Coordinates of C-alpha atoms and ligand atoms in Angstrom, one line a residue:
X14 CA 40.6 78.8 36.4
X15 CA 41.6 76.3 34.1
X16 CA 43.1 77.1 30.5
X17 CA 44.3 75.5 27.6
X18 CA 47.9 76.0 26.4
X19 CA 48.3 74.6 22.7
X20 CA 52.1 74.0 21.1
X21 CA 52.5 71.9 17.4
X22 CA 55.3 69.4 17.1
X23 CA 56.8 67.5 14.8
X24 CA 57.1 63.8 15.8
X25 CA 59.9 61.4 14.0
X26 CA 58.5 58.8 11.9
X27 CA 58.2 56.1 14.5
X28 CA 57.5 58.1 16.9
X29 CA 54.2 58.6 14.6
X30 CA 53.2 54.7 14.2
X31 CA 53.2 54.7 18.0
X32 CA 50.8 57.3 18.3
X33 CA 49.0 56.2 15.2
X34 CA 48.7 52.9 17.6
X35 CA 47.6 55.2 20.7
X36 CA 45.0 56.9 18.7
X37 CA 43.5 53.2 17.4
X38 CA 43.8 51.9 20.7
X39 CA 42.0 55.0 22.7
X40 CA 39.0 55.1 20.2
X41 CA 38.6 51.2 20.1
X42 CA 38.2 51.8 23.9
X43 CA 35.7 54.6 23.3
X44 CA 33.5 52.8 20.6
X45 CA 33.7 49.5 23.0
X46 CA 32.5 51.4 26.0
X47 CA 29.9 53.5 24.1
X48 CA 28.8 50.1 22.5
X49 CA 28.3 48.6 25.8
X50 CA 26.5 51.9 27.5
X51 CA 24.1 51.8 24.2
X52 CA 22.9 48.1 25.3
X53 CA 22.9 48.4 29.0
X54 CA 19.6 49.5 30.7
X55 CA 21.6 51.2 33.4
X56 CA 24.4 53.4 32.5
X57 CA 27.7 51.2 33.7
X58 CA 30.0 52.8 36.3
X59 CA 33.0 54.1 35.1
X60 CA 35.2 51.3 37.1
X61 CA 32.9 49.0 35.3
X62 CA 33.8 50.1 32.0
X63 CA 37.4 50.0 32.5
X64 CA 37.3 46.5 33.8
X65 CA 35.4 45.3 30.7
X66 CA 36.9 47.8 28.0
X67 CA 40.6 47.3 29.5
X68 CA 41.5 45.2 31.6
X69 CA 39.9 42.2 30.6
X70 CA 39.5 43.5 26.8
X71 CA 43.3 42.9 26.9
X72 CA 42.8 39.2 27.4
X73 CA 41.0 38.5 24.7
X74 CA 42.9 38.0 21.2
X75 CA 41.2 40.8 19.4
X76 CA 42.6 43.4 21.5
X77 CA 45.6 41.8 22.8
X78 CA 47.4 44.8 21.1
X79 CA 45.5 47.1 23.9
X80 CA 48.8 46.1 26.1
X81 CA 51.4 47.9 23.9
X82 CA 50.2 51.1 24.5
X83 CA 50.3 53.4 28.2
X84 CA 47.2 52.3 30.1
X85 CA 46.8 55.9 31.1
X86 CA 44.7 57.4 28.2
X87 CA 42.7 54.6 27.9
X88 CA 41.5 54.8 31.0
X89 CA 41.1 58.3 30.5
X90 CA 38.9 57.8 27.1
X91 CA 36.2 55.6 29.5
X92 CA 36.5 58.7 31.8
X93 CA 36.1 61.0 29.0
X94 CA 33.0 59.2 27.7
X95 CA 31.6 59.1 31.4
X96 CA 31.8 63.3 31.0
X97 CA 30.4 63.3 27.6
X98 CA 27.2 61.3 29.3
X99 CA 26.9 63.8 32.1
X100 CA 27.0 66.6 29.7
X101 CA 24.5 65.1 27.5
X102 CA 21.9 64.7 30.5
X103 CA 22.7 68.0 31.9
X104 CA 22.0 69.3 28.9
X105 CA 18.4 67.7 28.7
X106 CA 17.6 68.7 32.3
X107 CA 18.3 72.2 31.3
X108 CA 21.6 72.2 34.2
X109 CA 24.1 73.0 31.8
X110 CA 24.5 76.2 30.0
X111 CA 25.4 76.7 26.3
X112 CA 24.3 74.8 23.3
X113 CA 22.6 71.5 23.6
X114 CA 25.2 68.4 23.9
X115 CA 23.9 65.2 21.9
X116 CA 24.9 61.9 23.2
X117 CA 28.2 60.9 22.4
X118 CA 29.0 59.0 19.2
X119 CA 31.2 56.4 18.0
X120 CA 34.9 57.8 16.8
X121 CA 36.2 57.2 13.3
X122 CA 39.8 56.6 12.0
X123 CA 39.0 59.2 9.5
X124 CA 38.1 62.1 11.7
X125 CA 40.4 64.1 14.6
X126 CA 42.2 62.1 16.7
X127 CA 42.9 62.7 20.6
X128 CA 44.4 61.2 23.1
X129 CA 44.7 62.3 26.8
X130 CA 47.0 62.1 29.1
X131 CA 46.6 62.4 33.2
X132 CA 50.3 63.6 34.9
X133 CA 51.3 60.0 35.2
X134 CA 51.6 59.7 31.7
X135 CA 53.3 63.2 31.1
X136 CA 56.8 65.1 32.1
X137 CA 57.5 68.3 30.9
X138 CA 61.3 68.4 31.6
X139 CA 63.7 71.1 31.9
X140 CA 65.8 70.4 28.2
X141 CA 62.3 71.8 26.6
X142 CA 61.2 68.3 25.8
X143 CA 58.1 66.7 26.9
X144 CA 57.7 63.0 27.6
X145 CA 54.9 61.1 26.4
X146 CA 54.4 57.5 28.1
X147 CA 55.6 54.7 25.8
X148 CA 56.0 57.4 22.7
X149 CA 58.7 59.0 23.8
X150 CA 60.4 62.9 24.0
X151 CA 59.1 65.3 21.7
X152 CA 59.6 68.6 21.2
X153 CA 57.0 70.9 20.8
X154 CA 57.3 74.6 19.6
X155 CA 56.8 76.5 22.3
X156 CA 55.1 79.4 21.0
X157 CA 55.0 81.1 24.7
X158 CA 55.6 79.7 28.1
X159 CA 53.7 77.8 30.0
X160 CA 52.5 79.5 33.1
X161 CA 52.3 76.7 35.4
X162 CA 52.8 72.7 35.4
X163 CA 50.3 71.4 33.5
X164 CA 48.1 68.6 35.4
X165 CA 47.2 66.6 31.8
X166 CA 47.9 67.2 28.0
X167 CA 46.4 65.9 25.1
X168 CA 47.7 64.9 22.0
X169 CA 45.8 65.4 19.0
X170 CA 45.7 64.9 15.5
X171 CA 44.1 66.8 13.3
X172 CA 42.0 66.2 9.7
X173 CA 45.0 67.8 8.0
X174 CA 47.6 65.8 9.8
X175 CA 49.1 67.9 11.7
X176 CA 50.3 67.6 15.6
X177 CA 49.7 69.4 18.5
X178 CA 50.1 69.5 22.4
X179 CA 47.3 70.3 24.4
X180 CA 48.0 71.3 27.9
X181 CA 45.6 72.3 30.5
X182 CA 47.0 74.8 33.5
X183 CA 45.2 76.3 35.7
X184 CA 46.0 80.0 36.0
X185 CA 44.8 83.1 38.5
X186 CA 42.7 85.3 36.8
X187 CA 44.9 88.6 36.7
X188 CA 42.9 91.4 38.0
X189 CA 43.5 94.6 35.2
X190 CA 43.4 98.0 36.5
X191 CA 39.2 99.1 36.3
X192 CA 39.3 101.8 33.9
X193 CA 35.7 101.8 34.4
X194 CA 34.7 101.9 30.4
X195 CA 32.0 99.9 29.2
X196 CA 31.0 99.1 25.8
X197 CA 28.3 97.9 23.6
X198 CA 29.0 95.5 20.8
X199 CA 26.8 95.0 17.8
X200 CA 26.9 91.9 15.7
X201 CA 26.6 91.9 12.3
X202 CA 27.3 90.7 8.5
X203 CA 28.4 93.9 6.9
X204 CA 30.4 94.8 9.8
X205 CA 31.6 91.7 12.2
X206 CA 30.9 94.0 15.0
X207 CA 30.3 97.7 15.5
X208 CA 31.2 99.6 19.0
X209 CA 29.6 102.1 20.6
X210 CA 32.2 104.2 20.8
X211 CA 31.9 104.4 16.8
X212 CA 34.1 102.1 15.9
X213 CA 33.3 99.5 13.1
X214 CA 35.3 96.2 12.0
X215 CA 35.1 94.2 9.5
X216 CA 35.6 90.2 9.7
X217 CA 38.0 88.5 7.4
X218 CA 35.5 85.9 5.6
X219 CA 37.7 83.8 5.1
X220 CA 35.6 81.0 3.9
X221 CA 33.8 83.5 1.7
X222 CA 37.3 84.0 -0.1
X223 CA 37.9 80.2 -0.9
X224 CA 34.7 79.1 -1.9
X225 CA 35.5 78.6 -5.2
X226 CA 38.6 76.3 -4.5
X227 CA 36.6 74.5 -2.1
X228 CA 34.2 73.3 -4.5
X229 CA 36.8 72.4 -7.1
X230 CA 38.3 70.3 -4.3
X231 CA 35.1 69.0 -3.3
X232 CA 33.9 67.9 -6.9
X233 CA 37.4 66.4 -7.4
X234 CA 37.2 64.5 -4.0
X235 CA 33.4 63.3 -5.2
X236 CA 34.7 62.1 -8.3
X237 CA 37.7 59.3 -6.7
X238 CA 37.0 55.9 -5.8
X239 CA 36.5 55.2 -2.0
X240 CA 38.9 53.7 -0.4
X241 CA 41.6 54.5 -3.1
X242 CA 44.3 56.7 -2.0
X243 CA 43.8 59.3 -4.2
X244 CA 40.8 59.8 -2.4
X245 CA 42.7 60.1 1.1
X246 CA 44.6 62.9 -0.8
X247 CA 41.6 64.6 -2.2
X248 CA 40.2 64.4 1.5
X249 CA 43.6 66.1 3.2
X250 CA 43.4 68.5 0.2
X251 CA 39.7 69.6 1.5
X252 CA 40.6 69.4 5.0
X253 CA 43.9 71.5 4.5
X254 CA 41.6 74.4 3.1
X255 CA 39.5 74.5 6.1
X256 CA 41.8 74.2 8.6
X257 CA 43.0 77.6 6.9
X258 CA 39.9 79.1 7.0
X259 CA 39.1 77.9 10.7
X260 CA 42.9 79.5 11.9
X261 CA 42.3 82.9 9.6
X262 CA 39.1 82.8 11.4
X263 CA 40.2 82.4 15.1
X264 CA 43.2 84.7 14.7
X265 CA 40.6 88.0 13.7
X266 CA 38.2 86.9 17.2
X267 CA 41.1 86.0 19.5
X268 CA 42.7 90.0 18.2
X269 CA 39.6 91.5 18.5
X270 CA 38.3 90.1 21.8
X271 CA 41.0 90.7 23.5
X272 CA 41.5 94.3 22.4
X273 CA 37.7 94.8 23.3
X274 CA 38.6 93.0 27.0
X275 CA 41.9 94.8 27.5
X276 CA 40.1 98.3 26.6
X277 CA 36.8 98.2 28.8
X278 CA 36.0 97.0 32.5
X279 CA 32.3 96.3 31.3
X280 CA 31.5 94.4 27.5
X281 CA 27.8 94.2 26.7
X282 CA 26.2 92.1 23.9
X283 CA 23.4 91.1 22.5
X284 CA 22.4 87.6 22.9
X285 CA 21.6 86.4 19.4
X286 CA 19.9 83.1 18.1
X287 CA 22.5 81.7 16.2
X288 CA 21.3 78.6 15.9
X289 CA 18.1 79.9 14.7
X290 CA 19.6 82.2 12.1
X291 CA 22.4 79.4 10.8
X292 CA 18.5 77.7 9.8
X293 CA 17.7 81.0 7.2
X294 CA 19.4 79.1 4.2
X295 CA 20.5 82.5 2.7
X296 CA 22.5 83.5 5.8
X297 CA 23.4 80.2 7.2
X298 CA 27.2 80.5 5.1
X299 CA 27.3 83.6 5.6
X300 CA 26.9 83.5 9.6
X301 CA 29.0 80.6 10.3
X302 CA 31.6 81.9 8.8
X303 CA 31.7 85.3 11.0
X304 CA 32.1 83.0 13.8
X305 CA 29.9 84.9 16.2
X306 CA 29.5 81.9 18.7
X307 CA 33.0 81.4 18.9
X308 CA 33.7 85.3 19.2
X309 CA 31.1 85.6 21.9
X310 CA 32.5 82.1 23.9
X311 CA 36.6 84.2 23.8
X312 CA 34.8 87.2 25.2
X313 CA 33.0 85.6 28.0
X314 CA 36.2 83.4 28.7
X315 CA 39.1 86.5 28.6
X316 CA 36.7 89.0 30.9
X317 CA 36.7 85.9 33.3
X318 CA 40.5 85.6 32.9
X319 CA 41.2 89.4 33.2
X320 CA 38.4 90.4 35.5
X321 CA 35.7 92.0 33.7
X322 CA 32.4 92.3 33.4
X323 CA 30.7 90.6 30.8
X324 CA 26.9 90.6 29.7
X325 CA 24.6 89.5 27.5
X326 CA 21.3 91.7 26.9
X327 CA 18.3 89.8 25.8
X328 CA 17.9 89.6 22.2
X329 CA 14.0 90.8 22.5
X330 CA 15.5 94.2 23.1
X331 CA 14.7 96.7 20.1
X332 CA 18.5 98.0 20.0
X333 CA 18.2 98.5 16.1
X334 CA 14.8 100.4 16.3
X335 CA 15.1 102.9 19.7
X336 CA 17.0 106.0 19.0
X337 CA 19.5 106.6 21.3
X338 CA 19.4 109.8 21.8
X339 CA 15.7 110.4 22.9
X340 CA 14.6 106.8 23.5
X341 CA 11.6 107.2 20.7
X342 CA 10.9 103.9 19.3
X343 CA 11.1 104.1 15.4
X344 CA 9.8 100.6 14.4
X345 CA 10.7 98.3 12.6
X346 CA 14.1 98.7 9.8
X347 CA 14.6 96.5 7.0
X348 CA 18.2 95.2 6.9
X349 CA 19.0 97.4 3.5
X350 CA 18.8 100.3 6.2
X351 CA 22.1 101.4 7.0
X352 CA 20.9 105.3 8.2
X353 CA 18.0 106.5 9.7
X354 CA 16.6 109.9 10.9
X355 CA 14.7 109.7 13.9
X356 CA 11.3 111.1 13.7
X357 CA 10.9 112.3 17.1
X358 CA 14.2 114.1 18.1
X359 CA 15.8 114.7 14.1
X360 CA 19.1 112.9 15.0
X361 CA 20.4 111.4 12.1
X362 CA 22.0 107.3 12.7
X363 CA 24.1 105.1 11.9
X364 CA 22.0 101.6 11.9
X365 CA 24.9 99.6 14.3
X366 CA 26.2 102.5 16.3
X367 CA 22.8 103.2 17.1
X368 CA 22.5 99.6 18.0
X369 CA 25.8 99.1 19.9
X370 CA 25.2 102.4 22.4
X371 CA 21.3 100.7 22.8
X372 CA 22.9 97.4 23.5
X373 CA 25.6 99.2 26.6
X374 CA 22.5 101.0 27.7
X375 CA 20.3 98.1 28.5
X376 CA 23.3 96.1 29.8
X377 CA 24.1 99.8 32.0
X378 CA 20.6 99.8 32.8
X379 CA 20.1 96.5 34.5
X380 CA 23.3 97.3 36.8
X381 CA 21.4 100.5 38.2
X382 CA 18.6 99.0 39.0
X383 CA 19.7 95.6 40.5
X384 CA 19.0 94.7 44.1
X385 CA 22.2 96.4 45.2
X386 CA 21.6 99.0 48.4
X387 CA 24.0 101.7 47.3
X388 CA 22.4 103.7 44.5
X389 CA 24.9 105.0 41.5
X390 CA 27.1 103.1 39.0
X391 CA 28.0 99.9 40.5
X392 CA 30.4 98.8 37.4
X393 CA 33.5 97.3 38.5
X394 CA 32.0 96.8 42.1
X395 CA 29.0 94.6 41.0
X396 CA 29.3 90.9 41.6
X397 CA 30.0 88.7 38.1
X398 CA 26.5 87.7 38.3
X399 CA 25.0 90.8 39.3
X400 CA 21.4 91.1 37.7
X401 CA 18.3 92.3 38.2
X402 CA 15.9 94.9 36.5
X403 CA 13.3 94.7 33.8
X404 CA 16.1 94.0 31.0
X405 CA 17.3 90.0 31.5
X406 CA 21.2 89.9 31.2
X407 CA 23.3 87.0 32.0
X408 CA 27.1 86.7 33.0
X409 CA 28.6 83.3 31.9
X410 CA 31.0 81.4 33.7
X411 CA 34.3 80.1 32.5
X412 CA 34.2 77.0 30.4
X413 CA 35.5 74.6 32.9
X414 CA 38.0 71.6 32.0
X415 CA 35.4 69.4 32.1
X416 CA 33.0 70.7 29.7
X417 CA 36.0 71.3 26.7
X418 CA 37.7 68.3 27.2
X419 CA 35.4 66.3 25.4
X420 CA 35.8 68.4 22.5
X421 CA 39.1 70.0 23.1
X422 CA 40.8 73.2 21.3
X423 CA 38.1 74.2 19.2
X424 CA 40.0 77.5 20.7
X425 CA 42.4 78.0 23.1
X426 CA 42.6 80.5 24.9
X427 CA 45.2 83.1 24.1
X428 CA 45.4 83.8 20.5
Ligands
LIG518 ZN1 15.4 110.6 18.7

């Protein structure tokens, strides 16, 4: 499978305007080939694109400049933009898993900035310095090794101004020892998630903690001129704050989901409408901030990369209103509920534990009733798409290169 390996650096000042160029140069591409898509009746082949975008773009004196940079990621931005079209109608013909992909949109100066490059462009050499076509050697912090040669690496960008290396590598999955543990994992807002072995943990909030700062910032960034540089400093200001709550953020889900992998052969969760609940005004912050989505993507990601079973129980199922003990359906529990006696049996629950073990139970339930000849406990044994059985999981496959490199390193993969 196919990972991303990210690594900051520090490029010199010149080394900057060149890529400041690169970055101009590969989202003129873009917006000139999404331009020309938008008008045509018939989506243009990629080799069509390039011809018009590139090479005969470069004749003509408003991109002449389109020559001082490496061909290489240009052509990749037209190949990137042919991806983002496929994704889109995937999406729409219901093909493609995961969240719905709009059409792709015209880049701005002010926003992220990527470029990619393809292993003609690229050399990582043996001195720990990487060379970038027509930028130059840089050298990036390397955090931890790379596993493999990387076949392409992007450089990005970000709002706050900072500069990273994005390579992909593909990597074996390494098969852990089955310890043959499963566990159910309940979502939540008091608690980011609750086990069913009992354990509870709570998320860091982070953007919970700054939200006063960031509305200072923001009033103060309302208030400058636009297009005045104060304003451009006001921006970085706001964009510096949520680049720290978006890494606070990652860093709890990357240690927690791999804890949870590295512990259990099996993971079990509920599929929850995030989307939907983001609409409820008075949870929306709340929500996004807990990062569920993202915590749910790193789980179904690392059980592929570490051989694990992951599901995801249909979020019809009661968990929070069967008792677990004696299966006795309670009804309905306002949120404010966090303990409940169960009418039937007299066992007295905690609201998520209860939830968690209901949540491994109809994920365990599914396994022993699925098409499978032997009888038993198939865990470990059953196919990563084993399913069957009156509860509707799902097993997710890896994200592919394909599908994150439109919109790269919203996470890599290892913390
Ligand atoms: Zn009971």
């Amino acid at each position: 499978m196919k990972a991303r390996y990210r690594y900051r650096f520090y490029p010199t000042v010149g080394q900057q305007q060149k890529l400041a160029q690169l970055f101009g140069c590969v989202r003129v591409v873009w917006n000139d080939a999404l331009a020309l898509c938008k008008q045509s009746q018939k989506l243009p082949s990629n080799g069509e694109l390039q011809k018009r975008c590139i090479t005969q773009a470069k004749k003509l004196e408003g991109r002449s400049w389109l020559k001082d940079v490496s061909v290489v990621p240009l052509q990749q931005s037209v190949a990137d933009l042919g991806v983002a079209y496929k994704n889109f109608f995937d999406s729409l013909k219901g093909k493609r898993k995961g969240r719905k992909v709009n059409l792709p949109k015209f880049k701005k100066r002010t926003s992220r900035q990527s470029a990619r490059l393809t292993q003609r462009g690229f050399r990582v050499k043996n001195n720990g310095k990487v060379y970038l076509a027509k930028i130059g050697d840089v050298k990036p912090i390397w955090s931890r090794e790379l596993p493999a040669i990387p076949s392409s690496v992007t450089i990005i960008k970000d709002c706050e101004g900072r500069y990273f290396l994005s390579f992909v590598v593909e990597i074996n999955p390494q098969q852990r020892p089955n310890n043959n543990k499963s566990i159910g994992v309940d979502l939540g807002i008091t608690d980011f998630a609750t086990t069913s072995n009992g354990e509870k943990y709570k998320a860091p909030k982070p953007l919970k903690r700054r939200l006063k700062r960031l509305r200072k910032l923001q009033r103060n960034l309302a208030r400058k001129t636009k297009g005045s540089r104060r304003r451009e400093k006001a921006k970085k200001r706001v964009a510096k704050l949520h680049a720290k709550v978006k890494d606070t953020r990652a860093d709890f889900l990357h240690k927690l989901s791999t804890k949870i992998i590295r512990e259990n052969q099996t993971i079990v969760l509920e599929d929850l409408n995030v989307s939907g609940m983001v609409k409820n005004r008075k949870l929306s912050r709340a929500i996004s901030d807990l990062g569920w989505r993202d915590f749910r993507t790193m789980l179904e990601t690392k059980s592929v990369m570490y051989g694990r079973e992951f599901k995801v129980i249909s979020r019809w199922e009661p968990t929070s209103q069967t008792c677990s003990c004696c299966g006795f359906r309670g009804g309905k529990k306002e949120l404010g509920i966090r303990e409940w006696t169960c009418l039937n049996c007299g066992a007295v629950h905690d609201r998520d534990i209860n939830a968690a073990i209901n949540i491994l139970v109809a994920g365990g339930q599914s396994e022993t009733q699925s098409a499978f000849p032997i009888g038993g406990n198939l865990r470990g044994v059953a196919p990563l798409n084993g399913r069957g059985g009156r509860h509707k999981t799902t097993t997710v496959a890896a994200t592919c290169e394909t599908s994150t490199q439109l919109e790269p390193v919203q996470l890599s993969l290892f913390g």
